């Protein structure tokens, strides 16, 4: 099999992993080194595919042979997909050749599980180790790790990578039992816990002396949306727990999408892309806007409204919180106004120290007045009370009904 | 009113000198016409060398903003920058740049944002093509890029750092950058790509692009928002976009119509067998009949109360099975929950210190908790420790009793109210009963004292020290 053929199979095998970040690494560059590469700024997306996803890292599996039988996965052992395997040298030269041409920010390496977790992990670590130590590669590396691999191997992975991740895939053990019988939520959480401890110890070491210490700076995970019966509340509660307990940098939500080798256990359907998008929005509200997951969703309403963004949905449910006076309100209340993002909240706090805020200020900050007017007070604007109380407010934000197309 | 025509020169530094001089002479923005005519300054050369009469102090934020704005392709940028400078330096609007919604500031910030975005897109979309190697074996690369703004100089540093050990040139109509390993050199822009040879890797890169695309998720708007069409002509992968888009609907419906594959039986494999053993739930027998290792395994599967759901694992006791001293704390905290071991967090470190001072060996003692799972509530970004309820303490009691029966120590130390509630019952007040308590059914000698986390919470240093002494004294009652 040619390298080109292998790449076609092993990139196809890796495309269902949504993680794409290449930011947050320790700052470094190739000056004074022997190879290429820099990292540590914001990540760079070097291209975009027609699926709207960015291409930042060379995302490949070392091999798509796999002992596991996860029914949502094209690489499961029951699939008839063509199998291939890179030699470590092939994965390394592809990474370097792509990097030198500025196609990519670095390498994302995962693998099907062959022989055992430890054997697989050793192969993956070997590639990263050679890139770093032989080729002095200083670009970004993200390694997928296996919770059942020995903690020493996972720690080795963290020494060569900038980010490591373990995919949770499904939010509950009963879903895993049905769709991914080899995976175990408890073991995944324990591995994440150990990783968090190591990441914090390394950060502490860097702060207190060993400035040159090479170590990953974060971990992330992915969950699949729409493959099991989990509600959005289940997802957000699990994410909230993972962010708090293991300090994950990101939880990626990946809409379950049709694969070429469908499993009889899991019927295929078009991927729930809007739901995925709403989950990301809700996730941001928890991480950057001070929302608790219990505020975003309730036991009575365990799923996000697909037609409204969750921040607006919360505002419409909590009209007593509005209008918010931009001149006087504390930061956390301004953060809750739909249509104003974190950056603009901070700009408003600066501006109001020097001048009184008027609607035209908001226009120049490129805030959509149409969206925010019912919810805030400025020097020249008081929303009519009836606006906040009426059903017309909801109607104002619901997407307009669309005319059906003749076909 | 007399209008002055001033040539800003090729970039930020020349504009800066001219602006300084104009401010020094007190020329208001309404009287300056900034004209780049490529003919040199209308001031004449003697003016350009004229001494600058004033000391202008501006914030680094202005310099940074102005540097970015000066790269913008809009001819009005110089007048805008001069107006902002005038307002800061002459009209005393010191905090002007903090007012992001001021008309001038908003416009300048927008220009700076456009420039920064273009720099970012340049870092993303420049595609190097290999052009051979020099006599020392250094690889040489070239790229052709068509930016909207004059940002090559600001953007090139990034490439010099990232690709310090290759030679490269980036050609653009708005200036070119060259790196041979020593210093960045810039040359005037060129009309077209001077080296049109494709790179053999481009085809492999296209294979990757084709394979990483998921035809079941077509989101062209999202793609174009981040990768506008104007960049496509210089991206080797862009020629695939149309074909991938066209075939995606068929590919997706093809997958959905595909016949489902049957599930194959589990192969015989040692590792899969080991996974099944790991996942097997141990049978919970009468804890009193189990060994200390079996207790630790069984407690992992305990579901007597709901605390297990949000914890990482159960934290069983730790220490030699023949320990003569057993210590019972409250429950694992954040760090204990992650590591699966008792007393490894801040309270554990304090306990270590106190035990040392009391002449006790921590490694010789069996250390455990009254409640085995971490109980917490969300607070800010962390898991905040929460006191276990009476029901949770009672649910966990069989495990503590089993550990006590197996270890059967000579001495037992109870740290804090939860441990007291678990083994001495309700209504025990630490302040009244601390020290030796009479509980022969538990151990020959039983000591009741505070939990070390109580000491950590004391704000007053003097009081902390006094309480620490008292804690050490209680511990040494064991001897």
mmCIF file of C-alpha atoms in Angstrom, chain A residues 3-5 7-9 11-16 29-39 42-53 55 57-60 67-69 71 76-80 83 93-94 97-105 113 115-118 136 146 148-149 181-184 186-187 189-194 196-197 200-201 238 240-241 243-247 253-255 257-265 268-271 273 276-277 286-288 292-293 347 350-351 353-355 360-362 364-366, chain B residues 94-104 106-107 109-110 113 120-130 139 141 158-166 179 199-227 235-238 240-242 244-245 248 251-272 274-280 300 308-314 334-335 337-340 376-384:
data_model
loop_
_atom_site.group_PDB
_atom_site.id
_atom_site.type_symbol
_atom_site.label_atom_id
_atom_site.label_comp_id
_atom_site.label_asym_id
_atom_site.label_seq_id
_atom_site.Cartn_x
_atom_site.Cartn_y
_atom_site.Cartn_z
ATOM 1 C CA UNK A 3 1.697 6.198 1.678
ATOM 2 C CA UNK A 4 -1.060 8.073 -0.130
ATOM 3 C CA UNK A 5 -3.440 5.111 0.187
ATOM 4 C CA UNK A 7 -3.219 8.344 4.486
ATOM 5 C CA UNK A 8 -6.612 8.158 2.778
ATOM 6 C CA UNK A 9 -7.665 5.317 5.101
ATOM 7 C CA UNK A 11 -7.267 10.185 7.979
ATOM 8 C CA UNK A 12 -10.756 8.969 7.120
ATOM 9 C CA UNK A 13 -10.579 6.803 10.243
ATOM 10 C CA UNK A 14 -9.657 9.813 12.386
ATOM 11 C CA UNK A 15 -12.178 12.344 11.101
ATOM 12 C CA UNK A 16 -14.844 11.508 13.666
ATOM 13 C CA UNK A 29 9.956 28.314 18.702
ATOM 14 C CA UNK A 30 12.622 26.798 16.472
ATOM 15 C CA UNK A 31 15.267 29.522 16.991
ATOM 16 C CA UNK A 32 18.459 27.915 18.261
ATOM 17 C CA UNK A 33 17.103 24.441 17.540
ATOM 18 C CA UNK A 34 17.692 21.946 14.770
ATOM 19 C CA UNK A 35 14.172 21.473 13.472
ATOM 20 C CA UNK A 36 10.994 23.360 12.775
ATOM 21 C CA UNK A 37 8.076 24.425 14.868
ATOM 22 C CA UNK A 38 6.632 26.909 17.273
ATOM 23 C CA UNK A 39 3.693 26.903 19.629
ATOM 24 C CA UNK A 42 -3.483 31.160 19.841
ATOM 25 C CA UNK A 43 -3.951 28.130 17.663
ATOM 26 C CA UNK A 44 -4.069 28.528 13.903
ATOM 27 C CA UNK A 45 -6.596 26.871 11.639
ATOM 28 C CA UNK A 46 -4.725 26.280 8.400
ATOM 29 C CA UNK A 47 -7.677 25.261 6.306
ATOM 30 C CA UNK A 48 -11.393 24.523 6.424
ATOM 31 C CA UNK A 49 -13.238 21.627 4.900
ATOM 32 C CA UNK A 50 -16.735 21.976 3.404
ATOM 33 C CA UNK A 51 -18.071 20.413 6.621
ATOM 34 C CA UNK A 52 -17.222 23.699 8.328
ATOM 35 C CA UNK A 53 -14.560 22.116 10.497
ATOM 36 C CA UNK A 55 -7.996 21.748 9.778
ATOM 37 C CA UNK A 57 -3.506 19.414 12.975
ATOM 38 C CA UNK A 58 -2.647 16.409 10.842
ATOM 39 C CA UNK A 59 -5.283 14.157 12.385
ATOM 40 C CA UNK A 60 -4.506 10.494 11.818
ATOM 41 C CA UNK A 67 -10.007 -4.894 19.245
ATOM 42 C CA UNK A 68 -12.936 -2.855 20.512
ATOM 43 C CA UNK A 69 -16.444 -2.952 19.124
ATOM 44 C CA UNK A 71 -20.977 0.613 17.457
ATOM 45 C CA UNK A 76 -14.735 -1.248 15.343
ATOM 46 C CA UNK A 77 -13.762 -4.888 14.957
ATOM 47 C CA UNK A 78 -17.133 -5.792 13.367
ATOM 48 C CA UNK A 79 -16.638 -3.311 10.525
ATOM 49 C CA UNK A 80 -15.360 -4.381 7.116
ATOM 50 C CA UNK A 83 -7.368 -1.650 7.412
ATOM 51 C CA UNK A 93 7.746 12.206 7.823
ATOM 52 C CA UNK A 94 4.160 13.146 6.950
ATOM 53 C CA UNK A 97 6.591 17.434 5.374
ATOM 54 C CA UNK A 98 3.162 18.941 6.020
ATOM 55 C CA UNK A 99 4.484 21.236 8.720
ATOM 56 C CA UNK A 100 7.307 22.670 6.596
ATOM 57 C CA UNK A 101 4.777 23.614 3.935
ATOM 58 C CA UNK A 102 2.660 25.398 6.553
ATOM 59 C CA UNK A 103 -0.311 23.093 5.966
ATOM 60 C CA UNK A 104 -0.642 22.273 9.659
ATOM 61 C CA UNK A 105 -0.003 23.373 13.234
ATOM 62 C CA UNK A 113 -6.409 -0.576 20.059
ATOM 63 C CA UNK A 115 -2.943 -6.230 21.297
ATOM 64 C CA UNK A 116 -3.395 -4.207 24.484
ATOM 65 C CA UNK A 117 -3.747 -0.672 25.783
ATOM 66 C CA UNK A 118 -0.091 -0.539 26.794
ATOM 67 C CA UNK A 136 13.605 18.525 17.474
ATOM 68 C CA UNK A 146 -6.279 5.042 26.691
ATOM 69 C CA UNK A 148 -6.476 1.404 30.794
ATOM 70 C CA UNK A 149 -2.876 2.121 29.744
ATOM 71 C CA UNK A 181 -18.899 -2.540 25.736
ATOM 72 C CA UNK A 182 -15.148 -2.257 26.328
ATOM 73 C CA UNK A 183 -15.303 1.297 27.699
ATOM 74 C CA UNK A 184 -15.766 2.144 31.350
ATOM 75 C CA UNK A 186 -15.197 4.952 36.158
ATOM 76 C CA UNK A 187 -11.800 4.032 34.715
ATOM 77 C CA UNK A 189 -12.654 9.344 35.275
ATOM 78 C CA UNK A 190 -9.825 7.835 37.303
ATOM 79 C CA UNK A 191 -7.388 8.290 34.420
ATOM 80 C CA UNK A 192 -8.537 11.897 33.971
ATOM 81 C CA UNK A 193 -8.031 12.454 37.686
ATOM 82 C CA UNK A 194 -4.468 11.145 37.536
ATOM 83 C CA UNK A 196 -5.084 16.404 36.240
ATOM 84 C CA UNK A 197 -2.742 15.756 39.171
ATOM 85 C CA UNK A 200 -0.938 20.559 37.986
ATOM 86 C CA UNK A 201 2.303 19.193 39.381
ATOM 87 C CA UNK A 238 -21.480 15.357 32.886
ATOM 88 C CA UNK A 240 -19.873 20.326 34.342
ATOM 89 C CA UNK A 241 -18.542 17.499 36.477
ATOM 90 C CA UNK A 243 -14.649 20.607 33.977
ATOM 91 C CA UNK A 244 -14.708 20.897 37.749
ATOM 92 C CA UNK A 245 -13.239 17.576 38.750
ATOM 93 C CA UNK A 246 -10.537 17.189 36.093
ATOM 94 C CA UNK A 247 -10.126 20.790 34.891
ATOM 95 C CA UNK A 253 -19.565 17.572 21.315
ATOM 96 C CA UNK A 254 -19.712 15.557 18.140
ATOM 97 C CA UNK A 255 -23.040 14.973 16.432
ATOM 98 C CA UNK A 257 -23.069 11.133 11.855
ATOM 99 C CA UNK A 258 -23.573 8.301 9.395
ATOM 100 C CA UNK A 259 -20.559 6.070 8.775
ATOM 101 C CA UNK A 260 -19.873 3.813 5.796
ATOM 102 C CA UNK A 261 -20.023 0.633 7.901
ATOM 103 C CA UNK A 262 -23.266 0.946 9.887
ATOM 104 C CA UNK A 263 -23.835 -1.301 12.889
ATOM 105 C CA UNK A 264 -27.057 -3.237 13.391
ATOM 106 C CA UNK A 265 -27.053 -2.033 17.013
ATOM 107 C CA UNK A 268 -28.021 5.802 11.238
ATOM 108 C CA UNK A 269 -29.676 9.163 10.750
ATOM 109 C CA UNK A 270 -28.635 12.623 9.595
ATOM 110 C CA UNK A 271 -26.417 14.156 12.269
ATOM 111 C CA UNK A 273 -25.981 19.486 13.881
ATOM 112 C CA UNK A 276 -24.539 19.983 18.703
ATOM 113 C CA UNK A 277 -24.333 23.747 18.161
ATOM 114 C CA UNK A 286 -21.173 27.455 31.864
ATOM 115 C CA UNK A 287 -17.520 28.208 31.279
ATOM 116 C CA UNK A 288 -17.425 31.923 30.495
ATOM 117 C CA UNK A 292 -24.928 26.873 36.313
ATOM 118 C CA UNK A 293 -26.100 23.881 34.310
ATOM 119 C CA UNK A 347 -15.335 47.042 26.978
ATOM 120 C CA UNK A 350 -14.167 50.396 30.741
ATOM 121 C CA UNK A 351 -16.264 52.835 28.723
ATOM 122 C CA UNK A 353 -15.909 54.827 33.763
ATOM 123 C CA UNK A 354 -15.399 57.737 31.381
ATOM 124 C CA UNK A 355 -18.764 58.419 29.829
ATOM 125 C CA UNK A 360 -24.947 54.576 19.671
ATOM 126 C CA UNK A 361 -22.051 53.281 21.796
ATOM 127 C CA UNK A 362 -23.500 49.798 21.453
ATOM 128 C CA UNK A 364 -20.134 51.097 17.457
ATOM 129 C CA UNK A 365 -19.295 48.021 19.493
ATOM 130 C CA UNK A 366 -21.213 46.166 16.785
ATOM 131 C CA UNK B 94 -5.767 60.622 28.207
ATOM 132 C CA UNK B 95 -8.158 57.671 28.451
ATOM 133 C CA UNK B 96 -9.469 57.973 24.915
ATOM 134 C CA UNK B 97 -8.408 54.469 23.873
ATOM 135 C CA UNK B 98 -10.427 52.962 26.722
ATOM 136 C CA UNK B 99 -13.577 54.299 25.118
ATOM 137 C CA UNK B 100 -13.942 51.605 22.483
ATOM 138 C CA UNK B 101 -17.223 53.130 21.323
ATOM 139 C CA UNK B 102 -15.783 56.564 20.496
ATOM 140 C CA UNK B 103 -16.243 57.218 16.767
ATOM 141 C CA UNK B 104 -12.522 57.566 15.979
ATOM 142 C CA UNK B 106 -14.061 52.400 17.010
ATOM 143 C CA UNK B 107 -12.908 53.057 13.453
ATOM 144 C CA UNK B 109 -9.937 49.451 16.257
ATOM 145 C CA UNK B 110 -11.881 48.087 13.344
ATOM 146 C CA UNK B 113 -8.757 44.226 13.722
ATOM 147 C CA UNK B 120 -3.590 35.701 11.139
ATOM 148 C CA UNK B 121 -4.920 34.499 7.790
ATOM 149 C CA UNK B 122 -1.466 34.941 6.303
ATOM 150 C CA UNK B 123 -0.023 32.737 9.042
ATOM 151 C CA UNK B 124 -2.739 30.224 8.235
ATOM 152 C CA UNK B 125 -2.945 30.252 4.441
ATOM 153 C CA UNK B 126 0.616 30.805 3.244
ATOM 154 C CA UNK B 127 1.573 27.559 1.527
ATOM 155 C CA UNK B 128 5.286 26.934 1.147
ATOM 156 C CA UNK B 129 6.541 24.982 -1.846
ATOM 157 C CA UNK B 130 9.914 23.307 -1.740
ATOM 158 C CA UNK B 139 15.919 23.306 2.578
ATOM 159 C CA UNK B 141 10.871 27.115 0.323
ATOM 160 C CA UNK B 158 6.176 34.521 13.017
ATOM 161 C CA UNK B 159 7.595 32.567 10.075
ATOM 162 C CA UNK B 160 11.177 33.414 11.063
ATOM 163 C CA UNK B 161 10.580 31.898 14.493
ATOM 164 C CA UNK B 162 8.655 28.888 13.298
ATOM 165 C CA UNK B 163 10.897 28.066 10.344
ATOM 166 C CA UNK B 164 14.223 29.393 11.621
ATOM 167 C CA UNK B 165 16.139 26.453 10.170
ATOM 168 C CA UNK B 166 14.947 26.599 6.599
ATOM 169 C CA UNK B 179 14.855 34.521 5.498
ATOM 170 C CA UNK B 199 5.182 20.912 -4.882
ATOM 171 C CA UNK B 200 4.842 17.126 -5.015
ATOM 172 C CA UNK B 201 3.436 17.155 -1.456
ATOM 173 C CA UNK B 202 0.421 19.171 -2.592
ATOM 174 C CA UNK B 203 -1.188 16.004 -3.973
ATOM 175 C CA UNK B 204 -0.716 14.154 -0.672
ATOM 176 C CA UNK B 205 -2.096 17.164 1.156
ATOM 177 C CA UNK B 206 -5.163 17.023 -1.092
ATOM 178 C CA UNK B 207 -5.584 13.346 -0.232
ATOM 179 C CA UNK B 208 -5.636 14.347 3.411
ATOM 180 C CA UNK B 209 -8.139 17.154 2.801
ATOM 181 C CA UNK B 210 -10.424 14.829 0.881
ATOM 182 C CA UNK B 211 -10.278 12.135 3.571
ATOM 183 C CA UNK B 212 -10.692 14.327 6.647
ATOM 184 C CA UNK B 213 -13.870 15.881 5.224
ATOM 185 C CA UNK B 214 -17.065 14.396 6.643
ATOM 186 C CA UNK B 215 -19.692 14.325 3.852
ATOM 187 C CA UNK B 216 -22.482 13.916 6.408
ATOM 188 C CA UNK B 217 -21.905 17.437 7.743
ATOM 189 C CA UNK B 218 -22.081 20.025 5.019
ATOM 190 C CA UNK B 219 -21.568 23.539 6.416
ATOM 191 C CA UNK B 220 -20.383 25.718 3.582
ATOM 192 C CA UNK B 221 -21.244 28.994 5.318
ATOM 193 C CA UNK B 222 -19.085 28.093 8.287
ATOM 194 C CA UNK B 223 -16.228 27.209 5.950
ATOM 195 C CA UNK B 224 -16.485 30.431 3.951
ATOM 196 C CA UNK B 225 -16.780 32.619 7.047
ATOM 197 C CA UNK B 226 -13.308 31.498 8.052
ATOM 198 C CA UNK B 227 -11.823 30.806 4.627
ATOM 199 C CA UNK B 235 -4.634 27.151 -1.734
ATOM 200 C CA UNK B 236 -3.765 23.800 -3.334
ATOM 201 C CA UNK B 237 -6.679 22.087 -1.537
ATOM 202 C CA UNK B 238 -9.367 24.539 -2.654
ATOM 203 C CA UNK B 240 -11.505 19.977 -4.242
ATOM 204 C CA UNK B 241 -14.212 22.029 -2.539
ATOM 205 C CA UNK B 242 -16.709 21.926 -5.385
ATOM 206 C CA UNK B 244 -16.602 17.313 -2.283
ATOM 207 C CA UNK B 245 -19.654 19.513 -1.846
ATOM 208 C CA UNK B 248 -21.715 14.822 -0.206
ATOM 209 C CA UNK B 251 -22.462 9.805 -0.039
ATOM 210 C CA UNK B 252 -24.558 10.428 3.072
ATOM 211 C CA UNK B 253 -27.750 8.851 1.724
ATOM 212 C CA UNK B 254 -25.619 5.955 0.515
ATOM 213 C CA UNK B 255 -24.349 5.370 4.043
ATOM 214 C CA UNK B 256 -27.828 5.530 5.533
ATOM 215 C CA UNK B 257 -29.136 3.050 2.947
ATOM 216 C CA UNK B 258 -26.210 0.691 3.542
ATOM 217 C CA UNK B 259 -27.098 -2.682 5.007
ATOM 218 C CA UNK B 260 -26.166 -2.898 8.688
ATOM 219 C CA UNK B 261 -23.197 -5.090 9.561
ATOM 220 C CA UNK B 262 -23.798 -7.871 12.037
ATOM 221 C CA UNK B 263 -21.939 -7.802 15.310
ATOM 222 C CA UNK B 264 -19.108 -10.267 15.385
ATOM 223 C CA UNK B 265 -18.495 -12.345 18.525
ATOM 224 C CA UNK B 266 -15.837 -11.246 20.970
ATOM 225 C CA UNK B 267 -12.499 -12.703 19.876
ATOM 226 C CA UNK B 268 -10.387 -14.684 22.323
ATOM 227 C CA UNK B 269 -7.855 -12.168 23.464
ATOM 228 C CA UNK B 270 -5.984 -11.889 26.740
ATOM 229 C CA UNK B 271 -6.362 -8.126 26.965
ATOM 230 C CA UNK B 272 -10.126 -8.167 26.339
ATOM 231 C CA UNK B 274 -8.527 -8.597 31.446
ATOM 232 C CA UNK B 275 -10.882 -5.714 30.629
ATOM 233 C CA UNK B 276 -13.842 -7.906 31.527
ATOM 234 C CA UNK B 277 -12.228 -8.778 34.850
ATOM 235 C CA UNK B 278 -11.632 -5.084 35.507
ATOM 236 C CA UNK B 279 -15.244 -4.218 34.754
ATOM 237 C CA UNK B 280 -16.701 -7.093 36.752
ATOM 238 C CA UNK B 300 -15.430 0.622 44.966
ATOM 239 C CA UNK B 308 -20.572 7.518 44.277
ATOM 240 C CA UNK B 309 -22.187 9.103 41.223
ATOM 241 C CA UNK B 310 -20.211 12.346 41.237
ATOM 242 C CA UNK B 311 -16.991 11.031 42.701
ATOM 243 C CA UNK B 312 -14.016 9.656 40.798
ATOM 244 C CA UNK B 313 -13.675 6.606 42.992
ATOM 245 C CA UNK B 314 -14.121 5.364 46.532
ATOM 246 C CA UNK B 334 -10.672 17.017 45.932
ATOM 247 C CA UNK B 335 -7.101 15.700 45.735
ATOM 248 C CA UNK B 337 -10.696 11.786 45.109
ATOM 249 C CA UNK B 338 -8.307 12.209 42.161
ATOM 250 C CA UNK B 339 -5.502 10.085 43.571
ATOM 251 C CA UNK B 340 -7.677 7.482 45.280
ATOM 252 C CA UNK B 376 -19.115 18.220 46.904
ATOM 253 C CA UNK B 377 -21.238 21.043 45.532
ATOM 254 C CA UNK B 378 -20.439 23.225 42.513
ATOM 255 C CA UNK B 379 -18.990 26.612 43.476
ATOM 256 C CA UNK B 380 -17.362 28.945 40.953
ATOM 257 C CA UNK B 381 -15.116 26.652 38.947
ATOM 258 C CA UNK B 382 -14.346 24.128 41.662
ATOM 259 C CA UNK B 383 -15.840 21.268 43.616
ATOM 260 C CA UNK B 384 -16.509 22.602 47.087
#
